[in-house]
Short mmCIF file of C-alpha atoms in Angstrom, two decimals:
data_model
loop_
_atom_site.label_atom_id
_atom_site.label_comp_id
_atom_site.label_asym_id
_atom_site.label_seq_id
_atom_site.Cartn_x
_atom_site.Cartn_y
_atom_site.Cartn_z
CA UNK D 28 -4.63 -33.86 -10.54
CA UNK D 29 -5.80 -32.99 -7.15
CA UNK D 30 -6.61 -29.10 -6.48
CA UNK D 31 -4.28 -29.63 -3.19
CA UNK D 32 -1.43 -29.84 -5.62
CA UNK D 33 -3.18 -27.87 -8.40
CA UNK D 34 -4.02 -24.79 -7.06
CA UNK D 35 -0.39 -23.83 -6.00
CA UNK D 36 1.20 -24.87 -8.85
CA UNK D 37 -1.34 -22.23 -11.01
CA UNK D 38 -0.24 -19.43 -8.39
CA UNK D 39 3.04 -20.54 -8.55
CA UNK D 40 3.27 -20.08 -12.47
CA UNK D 41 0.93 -17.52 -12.56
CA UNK D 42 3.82 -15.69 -9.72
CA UNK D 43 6.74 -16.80 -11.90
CA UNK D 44 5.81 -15.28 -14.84
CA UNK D 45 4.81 -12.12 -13.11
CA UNK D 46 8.42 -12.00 -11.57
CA UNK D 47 9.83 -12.46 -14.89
CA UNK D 48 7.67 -9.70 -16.39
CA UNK D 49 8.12 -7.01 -13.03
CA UNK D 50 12.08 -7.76 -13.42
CA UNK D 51 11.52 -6.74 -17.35
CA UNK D 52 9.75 -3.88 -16.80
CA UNK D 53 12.23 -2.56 -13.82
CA UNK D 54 14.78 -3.30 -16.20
CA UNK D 55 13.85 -1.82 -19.29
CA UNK D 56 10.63 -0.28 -18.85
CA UNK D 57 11.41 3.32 -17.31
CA UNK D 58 13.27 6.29 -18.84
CA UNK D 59 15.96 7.87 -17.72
CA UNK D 60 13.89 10.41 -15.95
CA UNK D 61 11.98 7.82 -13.66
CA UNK D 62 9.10 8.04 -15.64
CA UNK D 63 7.22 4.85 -17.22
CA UNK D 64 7.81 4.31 -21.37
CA UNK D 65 4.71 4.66 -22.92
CA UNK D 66 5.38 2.03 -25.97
CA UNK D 67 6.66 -0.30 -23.71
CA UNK D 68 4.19 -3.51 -24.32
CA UNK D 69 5.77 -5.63 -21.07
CA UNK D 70 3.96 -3.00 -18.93
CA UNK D 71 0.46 -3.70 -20.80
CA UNK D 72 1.08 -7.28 -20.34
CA UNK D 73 1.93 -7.02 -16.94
CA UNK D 74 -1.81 -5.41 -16.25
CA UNK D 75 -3.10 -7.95 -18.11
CA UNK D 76 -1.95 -11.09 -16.40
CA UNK D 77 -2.69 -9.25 -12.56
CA UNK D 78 -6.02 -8.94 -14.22
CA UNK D 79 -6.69 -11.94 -15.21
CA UNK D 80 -4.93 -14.42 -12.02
CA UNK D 81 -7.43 -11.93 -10.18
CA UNK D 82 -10.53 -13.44 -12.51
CA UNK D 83 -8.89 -16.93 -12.06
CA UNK D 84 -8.68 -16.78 -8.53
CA UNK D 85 -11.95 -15.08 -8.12
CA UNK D 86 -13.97 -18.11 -10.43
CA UNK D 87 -11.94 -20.51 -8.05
CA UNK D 88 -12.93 -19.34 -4.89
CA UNK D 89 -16.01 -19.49 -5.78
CA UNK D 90 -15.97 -23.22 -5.98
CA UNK D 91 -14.33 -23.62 -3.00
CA UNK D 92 -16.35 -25.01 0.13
CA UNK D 93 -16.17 -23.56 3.11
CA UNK D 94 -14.44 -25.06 6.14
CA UNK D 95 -16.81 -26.93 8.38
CA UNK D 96 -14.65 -26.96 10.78
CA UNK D 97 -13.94 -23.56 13.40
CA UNK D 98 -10.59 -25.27 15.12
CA UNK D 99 -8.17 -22.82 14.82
CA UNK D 100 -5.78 -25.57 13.43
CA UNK D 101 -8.15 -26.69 10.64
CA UNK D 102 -6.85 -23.78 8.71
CA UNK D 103 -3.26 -24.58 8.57
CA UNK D 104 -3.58 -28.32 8.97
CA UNK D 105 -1.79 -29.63 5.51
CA UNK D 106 -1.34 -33.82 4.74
CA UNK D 107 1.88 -32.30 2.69
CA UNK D 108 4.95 -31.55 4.06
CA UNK D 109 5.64 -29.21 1.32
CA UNK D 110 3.16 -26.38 2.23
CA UNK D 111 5.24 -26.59 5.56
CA UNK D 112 8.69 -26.53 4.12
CA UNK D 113 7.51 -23.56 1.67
CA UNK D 114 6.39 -21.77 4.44
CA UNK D 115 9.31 -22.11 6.59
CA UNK D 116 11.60 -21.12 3.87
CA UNK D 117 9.61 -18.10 2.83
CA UNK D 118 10.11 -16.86 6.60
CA UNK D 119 13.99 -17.59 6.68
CA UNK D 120 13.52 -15.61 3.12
CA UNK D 121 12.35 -12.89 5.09
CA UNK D 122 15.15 -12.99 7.49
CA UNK D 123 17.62 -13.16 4.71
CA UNK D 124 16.15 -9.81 3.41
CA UNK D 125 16.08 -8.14 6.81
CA UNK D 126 19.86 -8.93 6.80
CA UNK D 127 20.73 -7.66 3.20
CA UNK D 128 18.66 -4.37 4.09
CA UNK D 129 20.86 -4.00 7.26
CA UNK D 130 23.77 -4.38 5.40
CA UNK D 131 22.59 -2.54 2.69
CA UNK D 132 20.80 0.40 4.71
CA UNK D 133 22.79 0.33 8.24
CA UNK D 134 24.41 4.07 7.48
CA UNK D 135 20.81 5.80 6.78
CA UNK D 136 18.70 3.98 8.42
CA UNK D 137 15.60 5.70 10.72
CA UNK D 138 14.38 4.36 14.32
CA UNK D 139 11.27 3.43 11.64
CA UNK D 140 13.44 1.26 9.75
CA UNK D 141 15.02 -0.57 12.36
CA UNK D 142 11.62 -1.06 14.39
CA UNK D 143 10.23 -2.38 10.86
CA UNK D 144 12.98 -4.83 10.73
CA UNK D 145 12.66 -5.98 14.32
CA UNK D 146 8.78 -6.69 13.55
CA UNK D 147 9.56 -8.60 10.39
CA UNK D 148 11.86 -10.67 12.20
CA UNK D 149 9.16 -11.82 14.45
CA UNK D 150 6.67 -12.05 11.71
CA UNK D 151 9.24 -14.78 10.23
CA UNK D 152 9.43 -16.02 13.70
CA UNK D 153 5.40 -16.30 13.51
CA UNK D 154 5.17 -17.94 10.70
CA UNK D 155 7.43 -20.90 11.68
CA UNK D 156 5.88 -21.39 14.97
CA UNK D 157 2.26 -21.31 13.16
CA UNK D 158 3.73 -24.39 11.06
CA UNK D 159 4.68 -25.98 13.55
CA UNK D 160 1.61 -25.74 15.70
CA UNK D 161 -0.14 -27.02 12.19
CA UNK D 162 1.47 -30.32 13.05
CA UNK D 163 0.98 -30.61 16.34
CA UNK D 164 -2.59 -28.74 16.47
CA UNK D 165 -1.58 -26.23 19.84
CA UNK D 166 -4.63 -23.74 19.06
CA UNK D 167 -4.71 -21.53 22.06
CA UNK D 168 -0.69 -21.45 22.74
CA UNK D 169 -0.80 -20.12 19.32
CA UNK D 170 -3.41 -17.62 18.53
CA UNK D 171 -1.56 -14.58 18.75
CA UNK D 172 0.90 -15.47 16.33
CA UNK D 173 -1.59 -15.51 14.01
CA UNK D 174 -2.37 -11.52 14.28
CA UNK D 175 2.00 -10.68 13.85
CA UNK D 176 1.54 -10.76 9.74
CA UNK D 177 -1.52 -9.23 9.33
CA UNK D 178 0.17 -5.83 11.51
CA UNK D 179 3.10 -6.42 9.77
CA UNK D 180 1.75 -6.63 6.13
CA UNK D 181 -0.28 -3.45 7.49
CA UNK D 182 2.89 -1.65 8.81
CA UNK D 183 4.58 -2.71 5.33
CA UNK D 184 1.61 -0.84 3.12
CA UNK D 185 2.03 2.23 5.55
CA UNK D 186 5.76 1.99 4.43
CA UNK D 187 4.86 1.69 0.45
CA UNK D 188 2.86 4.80 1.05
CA UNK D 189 4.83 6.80 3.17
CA UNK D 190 7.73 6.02 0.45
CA UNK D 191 5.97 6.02 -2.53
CA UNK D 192 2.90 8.98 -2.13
CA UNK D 193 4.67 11.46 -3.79
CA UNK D 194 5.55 9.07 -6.54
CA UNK D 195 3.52 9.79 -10.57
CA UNK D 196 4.51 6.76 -11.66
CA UNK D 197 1.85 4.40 -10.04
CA UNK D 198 3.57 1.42 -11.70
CA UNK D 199 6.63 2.01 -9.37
CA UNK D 200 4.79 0.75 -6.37
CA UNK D 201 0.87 -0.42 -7.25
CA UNK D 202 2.58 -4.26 -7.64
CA UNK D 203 4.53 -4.41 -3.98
CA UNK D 204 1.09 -2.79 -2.83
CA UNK D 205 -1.07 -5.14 -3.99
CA UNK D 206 1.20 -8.51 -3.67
CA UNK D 207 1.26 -6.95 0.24
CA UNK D 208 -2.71 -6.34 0.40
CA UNK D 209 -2.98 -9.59 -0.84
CA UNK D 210 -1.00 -11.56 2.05
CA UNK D 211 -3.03 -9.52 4.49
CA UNK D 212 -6.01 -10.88 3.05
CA UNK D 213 -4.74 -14.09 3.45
CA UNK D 214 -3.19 -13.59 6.83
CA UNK D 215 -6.45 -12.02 8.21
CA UNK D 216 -8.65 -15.43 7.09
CA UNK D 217 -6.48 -17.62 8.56
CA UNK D 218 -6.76 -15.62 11.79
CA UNK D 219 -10.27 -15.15 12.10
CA UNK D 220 -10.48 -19.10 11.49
CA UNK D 221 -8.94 -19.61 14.75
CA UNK D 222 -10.20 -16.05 16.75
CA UNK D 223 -13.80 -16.90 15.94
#
């Protein structure tokens, strides 16, 4: 099998089961009190796989070449449609959540909310354009669309924290937190591909 196809399938299952296990652990993991179960094995197991797609991930990047080419496209550019179509629906994902948290949060909402919604709104918005520039290469039109998810994965951590800070439990948040730093990572790379 080709690692074009490979390679997101393995973070694909590797995310699936992690879902599974998170939604297990939010279930049925946590006491009354807020506080984590200590004989709760899901929670071990949880740790364990984060550990170990971490080790995966780090022993395949290390086989990876590097891209000879500095276009700004060359980062995005994808013979599949599918990496496209996932994209696009993961940003009209993100719109869908902005709208459940309005609908959800409208009553108690702070100016920080709403101007967090607004930005990941155009975040979405970035994403789809940066697909669609993938197809039809449009580097310099482009570039700052590139820097909207990387502030707004940053604005989102600043959230976790400013939420979460006063929290014991570091299993509430340490997931969201590091699925987030993640996608700035990845956000940031793709960036300075096309920034220089």
């Amino acid at each position: 099998m080709e690692k074009r196809i490979l390679l997101p399938l393995i973070a694909f299952a590797i995310g699936l089961v992690g879902a599974f296990l998170r939604a297990n652990e939010l279930a049925f993991g946590f006491e009354e009190s807020g506080l984590a179960r200590a004989d709760y094995p899901v929670a071990s197991l949880l740790i364990a796989l984060s550990a170990a797609a971490g080790v995966i991930f780090l022993i395949i990047s290390a086989f990876q070449k590097k891209l000879r080419e500095s276009r700004y496209y060359s980062a995005l550019e994808s013979q599949s449609q599918m990496v496209k179509i996932c994209a696009v629906l993961s940003a009209f994902s993100l719109m869908a959540a902005v709208a459940a948290e309005v609908v959800i949060s409208i009553s108690n909402a702070s100016v920080l909310n709403y101007i967090f919604w607004i930005f990941t709104v155009f975040a979405a918005v970035s994403i789809i354009l940066l697909c669609r520039e993938s197809s039809g290469g449009k580097a310099p039109e482009y570039q700052f669309f590139a820097l909207v998810p990387i502030f707004w994965c940053c604005m989102w951590l600043m959230f976790i924290y400013r939420e979460c800070a006063s929290d014991p439990v570091l299993t509430d948040y340490v997931y969201a937190m590091l699925a987030t730093a993640v996608m700035a990572l990845l956000f940031y790379s793709l960036a300075g591909i096309g920034i220089g």
